[in-house]
Structures are given as C-alpha cells and as structure tokens.
Coordinates of N, CA and C in Angstrom, one line a residue:
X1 N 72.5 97.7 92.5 CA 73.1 98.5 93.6 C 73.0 97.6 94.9
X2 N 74.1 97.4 95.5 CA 74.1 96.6 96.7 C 73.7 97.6 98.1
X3 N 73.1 96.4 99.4 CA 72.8 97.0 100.4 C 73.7 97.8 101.0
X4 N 75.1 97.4 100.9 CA 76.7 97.7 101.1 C 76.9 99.3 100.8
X5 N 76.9 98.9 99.4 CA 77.0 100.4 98.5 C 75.7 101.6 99.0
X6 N 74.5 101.7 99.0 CA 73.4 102.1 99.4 C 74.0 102.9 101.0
X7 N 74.1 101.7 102.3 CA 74.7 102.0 103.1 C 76.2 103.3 103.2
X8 N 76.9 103.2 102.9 CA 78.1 104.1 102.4 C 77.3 105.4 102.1
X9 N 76.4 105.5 100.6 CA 76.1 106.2 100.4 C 75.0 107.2 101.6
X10 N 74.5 106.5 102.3 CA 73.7 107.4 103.4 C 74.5 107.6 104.6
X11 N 75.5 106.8 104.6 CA 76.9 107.8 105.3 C 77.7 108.7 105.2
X12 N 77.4 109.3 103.8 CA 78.1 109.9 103.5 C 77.2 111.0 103.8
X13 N 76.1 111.0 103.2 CA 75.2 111.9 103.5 C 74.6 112.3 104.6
X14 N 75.3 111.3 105.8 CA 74.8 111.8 106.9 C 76.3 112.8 106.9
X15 N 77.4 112.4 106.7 CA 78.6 113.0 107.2 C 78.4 114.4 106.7
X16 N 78.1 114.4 105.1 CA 77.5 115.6 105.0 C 76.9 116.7 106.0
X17 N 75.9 116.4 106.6 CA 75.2 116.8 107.5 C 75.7 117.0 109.1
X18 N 76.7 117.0 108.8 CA 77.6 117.4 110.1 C 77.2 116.1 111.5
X19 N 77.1 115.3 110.9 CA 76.5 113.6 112.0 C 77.8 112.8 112.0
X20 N 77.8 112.1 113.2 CA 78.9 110.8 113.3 C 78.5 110.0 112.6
X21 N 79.3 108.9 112.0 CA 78.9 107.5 111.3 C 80.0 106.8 111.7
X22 N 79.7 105.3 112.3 CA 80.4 104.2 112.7 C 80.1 103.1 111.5
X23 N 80.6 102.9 110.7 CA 80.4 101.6 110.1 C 81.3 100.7 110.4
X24 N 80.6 99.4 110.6 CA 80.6 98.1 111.0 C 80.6 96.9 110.1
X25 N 81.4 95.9 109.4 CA 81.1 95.2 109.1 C 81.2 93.8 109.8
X26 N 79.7 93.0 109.9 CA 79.4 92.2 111.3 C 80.5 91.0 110.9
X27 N 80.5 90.6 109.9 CA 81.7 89.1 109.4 C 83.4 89.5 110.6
X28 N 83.6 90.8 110.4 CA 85.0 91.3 111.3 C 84.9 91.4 112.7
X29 N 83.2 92.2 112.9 CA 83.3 92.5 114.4 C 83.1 91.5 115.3
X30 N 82.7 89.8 114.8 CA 83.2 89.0 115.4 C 84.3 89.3 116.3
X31 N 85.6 89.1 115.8 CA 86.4 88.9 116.3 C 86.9 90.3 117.1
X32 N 86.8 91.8 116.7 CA 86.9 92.8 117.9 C 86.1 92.4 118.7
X33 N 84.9 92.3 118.6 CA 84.4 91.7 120.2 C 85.0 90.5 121.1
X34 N 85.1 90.2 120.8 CA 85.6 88.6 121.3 C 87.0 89.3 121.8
X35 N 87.9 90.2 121.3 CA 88.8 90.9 122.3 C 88.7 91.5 122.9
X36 N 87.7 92.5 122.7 CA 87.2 93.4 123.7 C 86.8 92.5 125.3
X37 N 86.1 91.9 124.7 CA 85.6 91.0 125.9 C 86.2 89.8 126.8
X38 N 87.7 89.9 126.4 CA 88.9 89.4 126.7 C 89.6 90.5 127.8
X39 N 89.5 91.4 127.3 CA 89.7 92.9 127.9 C 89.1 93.9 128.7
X40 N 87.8 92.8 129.0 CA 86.6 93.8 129.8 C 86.5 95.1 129.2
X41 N 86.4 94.9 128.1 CA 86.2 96.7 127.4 C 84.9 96.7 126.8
X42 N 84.1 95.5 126.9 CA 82.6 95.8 126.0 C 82.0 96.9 126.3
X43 N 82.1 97.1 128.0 CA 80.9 98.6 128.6 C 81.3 99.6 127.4
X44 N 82.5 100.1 127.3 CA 83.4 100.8 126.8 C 83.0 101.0 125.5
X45 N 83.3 100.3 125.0 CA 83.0 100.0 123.1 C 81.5 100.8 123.1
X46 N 80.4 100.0 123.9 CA 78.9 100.4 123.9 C 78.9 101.9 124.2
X47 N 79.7 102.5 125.3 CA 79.3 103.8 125.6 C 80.0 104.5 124.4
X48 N 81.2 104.4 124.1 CA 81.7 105.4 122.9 C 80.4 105.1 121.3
X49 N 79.5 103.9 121.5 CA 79.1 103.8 120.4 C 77.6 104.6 120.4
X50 N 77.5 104.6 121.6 CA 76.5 105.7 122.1 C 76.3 106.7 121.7
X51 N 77.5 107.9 121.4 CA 77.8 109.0 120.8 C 77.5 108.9 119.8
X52 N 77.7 108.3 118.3 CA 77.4 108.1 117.6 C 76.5 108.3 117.0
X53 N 76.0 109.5 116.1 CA 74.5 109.3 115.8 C 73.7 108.1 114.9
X54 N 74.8 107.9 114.1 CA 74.1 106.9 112.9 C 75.2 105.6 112.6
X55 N 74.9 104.3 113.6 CA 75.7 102.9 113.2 C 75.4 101.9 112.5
X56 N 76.4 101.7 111.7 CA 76.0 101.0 110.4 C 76.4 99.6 110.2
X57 N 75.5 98.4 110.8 CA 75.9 97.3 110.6 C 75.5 96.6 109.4
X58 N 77.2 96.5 108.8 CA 77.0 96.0 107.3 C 77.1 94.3 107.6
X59 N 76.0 93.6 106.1 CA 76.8 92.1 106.2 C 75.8 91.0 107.0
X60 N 75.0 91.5 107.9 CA 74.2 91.0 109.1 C 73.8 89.4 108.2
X61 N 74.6 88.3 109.0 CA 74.2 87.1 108.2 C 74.8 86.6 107.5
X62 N 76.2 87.2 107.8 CA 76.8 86.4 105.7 C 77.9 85.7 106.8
X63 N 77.9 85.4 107.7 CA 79.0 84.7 108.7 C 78.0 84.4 110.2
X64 N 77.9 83.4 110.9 CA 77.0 83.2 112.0 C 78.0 84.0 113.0
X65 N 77.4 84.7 113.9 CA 78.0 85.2 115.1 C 77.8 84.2 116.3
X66 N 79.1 84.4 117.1 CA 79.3 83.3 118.2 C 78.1 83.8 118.3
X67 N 78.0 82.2 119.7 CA 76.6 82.7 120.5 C 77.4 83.1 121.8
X68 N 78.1 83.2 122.0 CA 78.8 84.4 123.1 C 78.9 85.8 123.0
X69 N 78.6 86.4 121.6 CA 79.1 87.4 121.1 C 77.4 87.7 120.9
X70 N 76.4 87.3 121.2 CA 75.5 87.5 120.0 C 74.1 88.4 121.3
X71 N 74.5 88.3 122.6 CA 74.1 89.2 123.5 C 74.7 90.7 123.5
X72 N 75.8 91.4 123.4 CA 76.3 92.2 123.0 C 76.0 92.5 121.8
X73 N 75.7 91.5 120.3 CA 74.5 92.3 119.9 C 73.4 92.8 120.1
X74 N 72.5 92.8 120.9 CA 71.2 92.4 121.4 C 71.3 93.7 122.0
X75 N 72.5 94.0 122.7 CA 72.8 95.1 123.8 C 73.1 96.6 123.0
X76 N 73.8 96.5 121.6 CA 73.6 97.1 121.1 C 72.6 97.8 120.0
X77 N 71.6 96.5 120.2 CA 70.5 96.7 119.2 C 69.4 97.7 120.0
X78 N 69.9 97.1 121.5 CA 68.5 98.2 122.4 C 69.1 99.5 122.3
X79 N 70.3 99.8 122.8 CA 71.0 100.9 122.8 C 71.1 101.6 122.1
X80 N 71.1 101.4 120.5 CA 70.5 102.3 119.4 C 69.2 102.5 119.3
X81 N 68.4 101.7 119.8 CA 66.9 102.2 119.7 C 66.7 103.2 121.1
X82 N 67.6 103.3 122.0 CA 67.0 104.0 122.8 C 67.9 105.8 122.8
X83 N 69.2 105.6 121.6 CA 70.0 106.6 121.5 C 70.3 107.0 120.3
X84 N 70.1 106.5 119.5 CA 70.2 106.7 118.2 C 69.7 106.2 116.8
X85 N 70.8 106.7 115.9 CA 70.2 105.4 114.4 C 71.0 104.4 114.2
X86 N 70.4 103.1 113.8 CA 71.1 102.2 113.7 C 70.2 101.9 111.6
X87 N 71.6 101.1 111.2 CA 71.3 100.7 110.0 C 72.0 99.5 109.9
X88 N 71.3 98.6 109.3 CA 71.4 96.9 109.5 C 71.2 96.7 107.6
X89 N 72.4 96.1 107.0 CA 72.1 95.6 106.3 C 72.6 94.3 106.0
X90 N 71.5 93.4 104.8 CA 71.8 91.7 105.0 C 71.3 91.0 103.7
X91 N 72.3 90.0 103.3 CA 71.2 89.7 101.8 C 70.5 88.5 102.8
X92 N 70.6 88.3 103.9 CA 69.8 87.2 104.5 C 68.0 87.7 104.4
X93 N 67.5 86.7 103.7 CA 65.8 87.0 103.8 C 65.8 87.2 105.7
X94 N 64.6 88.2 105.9 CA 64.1 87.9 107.3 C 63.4 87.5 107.9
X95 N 63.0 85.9 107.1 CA 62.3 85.1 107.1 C 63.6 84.3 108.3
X96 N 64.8 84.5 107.8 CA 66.2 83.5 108.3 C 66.3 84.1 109.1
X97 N 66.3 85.3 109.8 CA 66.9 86.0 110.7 C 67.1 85.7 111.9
X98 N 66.0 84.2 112.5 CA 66.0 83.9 113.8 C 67.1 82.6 113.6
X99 N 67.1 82.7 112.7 CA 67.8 81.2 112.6 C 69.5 81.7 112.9
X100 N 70.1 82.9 113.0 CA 71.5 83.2 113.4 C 71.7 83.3 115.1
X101 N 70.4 82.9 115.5 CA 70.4 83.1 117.3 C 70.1 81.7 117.4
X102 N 71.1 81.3 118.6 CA 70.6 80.4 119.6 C 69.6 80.6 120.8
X103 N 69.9 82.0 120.9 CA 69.0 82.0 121.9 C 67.4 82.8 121.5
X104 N 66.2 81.7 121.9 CA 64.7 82.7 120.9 C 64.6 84.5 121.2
X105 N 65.1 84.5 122.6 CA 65.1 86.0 123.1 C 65.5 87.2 122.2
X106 N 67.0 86.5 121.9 CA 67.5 87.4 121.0 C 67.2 87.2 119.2
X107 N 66.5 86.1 119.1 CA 66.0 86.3 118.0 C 65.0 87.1 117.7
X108 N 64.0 87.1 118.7 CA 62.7 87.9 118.6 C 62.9 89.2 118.9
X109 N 64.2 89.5 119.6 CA 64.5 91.2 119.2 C 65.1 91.7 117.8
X110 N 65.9 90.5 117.3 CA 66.5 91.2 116.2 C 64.7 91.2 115.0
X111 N 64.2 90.9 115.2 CA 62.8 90.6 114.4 C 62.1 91.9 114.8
X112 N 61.9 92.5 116.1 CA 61.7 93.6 116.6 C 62.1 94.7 115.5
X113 N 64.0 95.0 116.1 CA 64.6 95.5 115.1 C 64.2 95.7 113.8
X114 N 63.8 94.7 113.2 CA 64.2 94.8 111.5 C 62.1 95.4 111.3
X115 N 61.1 95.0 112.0 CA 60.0 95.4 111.7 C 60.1 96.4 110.6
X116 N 60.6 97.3 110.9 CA 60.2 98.6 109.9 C 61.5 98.4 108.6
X117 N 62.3 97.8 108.3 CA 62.8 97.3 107.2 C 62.2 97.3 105.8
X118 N 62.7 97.5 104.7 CA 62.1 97.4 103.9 C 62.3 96.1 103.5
X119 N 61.0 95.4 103.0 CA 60.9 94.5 102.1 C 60.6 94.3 100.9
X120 N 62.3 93.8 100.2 CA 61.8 93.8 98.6 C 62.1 92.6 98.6
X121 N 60.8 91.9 97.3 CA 60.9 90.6 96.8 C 62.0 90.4 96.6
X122 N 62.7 90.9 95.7 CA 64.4 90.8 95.5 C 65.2 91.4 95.9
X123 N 66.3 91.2 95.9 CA 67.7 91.7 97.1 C 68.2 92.5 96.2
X124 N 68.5 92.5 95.2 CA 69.0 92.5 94.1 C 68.2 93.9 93.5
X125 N 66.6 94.2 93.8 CA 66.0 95.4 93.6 C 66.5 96.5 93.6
X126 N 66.4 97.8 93.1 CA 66.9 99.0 92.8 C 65.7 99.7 93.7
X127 N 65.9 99.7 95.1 CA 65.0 100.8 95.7 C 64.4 102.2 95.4
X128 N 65.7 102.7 94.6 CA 65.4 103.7 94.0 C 64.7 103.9 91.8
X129 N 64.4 103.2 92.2 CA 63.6 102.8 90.7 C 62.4 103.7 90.3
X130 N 61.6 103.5 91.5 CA 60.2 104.3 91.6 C 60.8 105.7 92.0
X131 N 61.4 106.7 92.4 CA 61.9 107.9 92.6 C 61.6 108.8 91.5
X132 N 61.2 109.7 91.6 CA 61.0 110.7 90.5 C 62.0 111.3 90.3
X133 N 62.1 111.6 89.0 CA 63.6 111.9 88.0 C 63.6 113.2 88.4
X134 N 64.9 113.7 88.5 CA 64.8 115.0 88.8 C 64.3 116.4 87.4
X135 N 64.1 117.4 87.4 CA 63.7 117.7 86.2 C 65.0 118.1 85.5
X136 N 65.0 117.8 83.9 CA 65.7 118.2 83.1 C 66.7 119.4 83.0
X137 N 67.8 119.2 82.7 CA 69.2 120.5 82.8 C 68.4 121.3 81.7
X138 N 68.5 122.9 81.8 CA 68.2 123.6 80.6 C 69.6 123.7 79.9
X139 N 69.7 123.8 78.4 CA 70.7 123.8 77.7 C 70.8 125.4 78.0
X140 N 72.2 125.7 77.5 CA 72.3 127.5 77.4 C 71.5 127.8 75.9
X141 N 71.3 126.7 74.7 CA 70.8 127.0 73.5 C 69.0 127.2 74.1
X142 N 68.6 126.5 75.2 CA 67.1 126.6 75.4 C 67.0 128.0 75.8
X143 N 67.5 129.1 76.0 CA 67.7 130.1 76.7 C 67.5 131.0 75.8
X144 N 68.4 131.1 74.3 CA 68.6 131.2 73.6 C 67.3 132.3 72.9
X145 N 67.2 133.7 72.5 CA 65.8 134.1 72.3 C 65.6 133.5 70.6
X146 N 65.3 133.3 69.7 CA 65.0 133.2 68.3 C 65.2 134.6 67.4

C-alpha cells in the first residue's frame, strides 16, 4: 500500500466526516506557485488554505523544489500548525529531508514538522499489519437453531 494511496484514503474519511480536504501533489505545486507568485497571489493561496481543515501534501521529495519556492513552503508548514491538519507524504527517508533545503532554517523546520511522523524501517511497510481483525461475519446458517 502506498503513502499516496493511504493519503486519499484518510481523505476520504475525513470528507466523510463533513471536513475540507486540499490535496496537493508537491512535484506540480512547484509550478502553481511560481505563478501565483508572478501574480502576487501567494497571501491569497495561504489564506484560502487556511480554511481548510486537513492539507495533504503528496510526493514531498520526489522532485527538488526551487529554492525560491521553498519559503512559501516553510510559510505554509507554520500555518497548518498553527490552523490546522497538515499530512505530508514522501518515499524520501528523513534522514534526507534537510538535504531538499538550501536554506538550514527551513530545513530544521521541515524536521520540526515531520517529528511526530511515523517511522517505518521500510517504505514499502503495511502500517496497517498490526491492527486487529475485525470480528468475524456470522453466517445466517450460524443462527440457525439444530
């Protein structure tokens, strides 16, 4: 099961639950940002993303983001922590994670960020492995008197 797939699925479940969901995939938002910010519309982007209860940045690491672009992440990394949920997913170890910033500042927030992340040995791990099974369907024959 991928981080991708996983992601979706806890969107959906939030959608369920009567919540906003923005998903993001970070490889594209390169380049909306980069017009936005051609357009003086970053404030903009940030405050509608505000609303938002639960933002879902898929991908984090599978493309380097400008380093012009990569303070507007930083800006929305605070901005979900001080207004909402954010969900960050990446096959990048977060051992690598500082290595997509040029600047240490913003690397040591995205490190911030990811603290409470889960860490599995492998990427590739089924998080849901250890979960307890739900209990068994009764047949209509179990019902059944003798």
């Amino acid at each position: 099961m991928s981080a991708s797939y996983l992601a979706c699925a806890l969107a959906k479940a939030v959608i369920e639950l009567k919540r906003s969901v923005r998903y993001l995939r970070l490889p594209r938002l390169g380049d909306e940002l980069a017009s936005l910010q051609a357009q003086s519309r970053t404030s903009h982007w940030l405050k509608t993303l505000s609303r938002i209860d639960l933002v879902i940045l898929d991908d984090f690491g599978l493309v380097p983001l400008s380093p012009s672009l990569q303070p507007l992440l930083l800006e929305l990394l605070e901005d979900r922590h001080q207004r909402g949920s954010l969900l960050l997913t990446s096959q990048l170890p977060l051992k690598l994670w500082h290595s997509q910033f040029k600047d240490p500042t913003l690397a040591d927030a995205t490190s911030i960020a990811s603290s409470t992340a889960p860490n599995w040995s492998n990427s590739r791990a089924n998080p849901c492995a250890n979960a307890p099974k739900p209990p068994a369907r009764r047949r209509d024959s179990d019902n059944q008197k003798p």
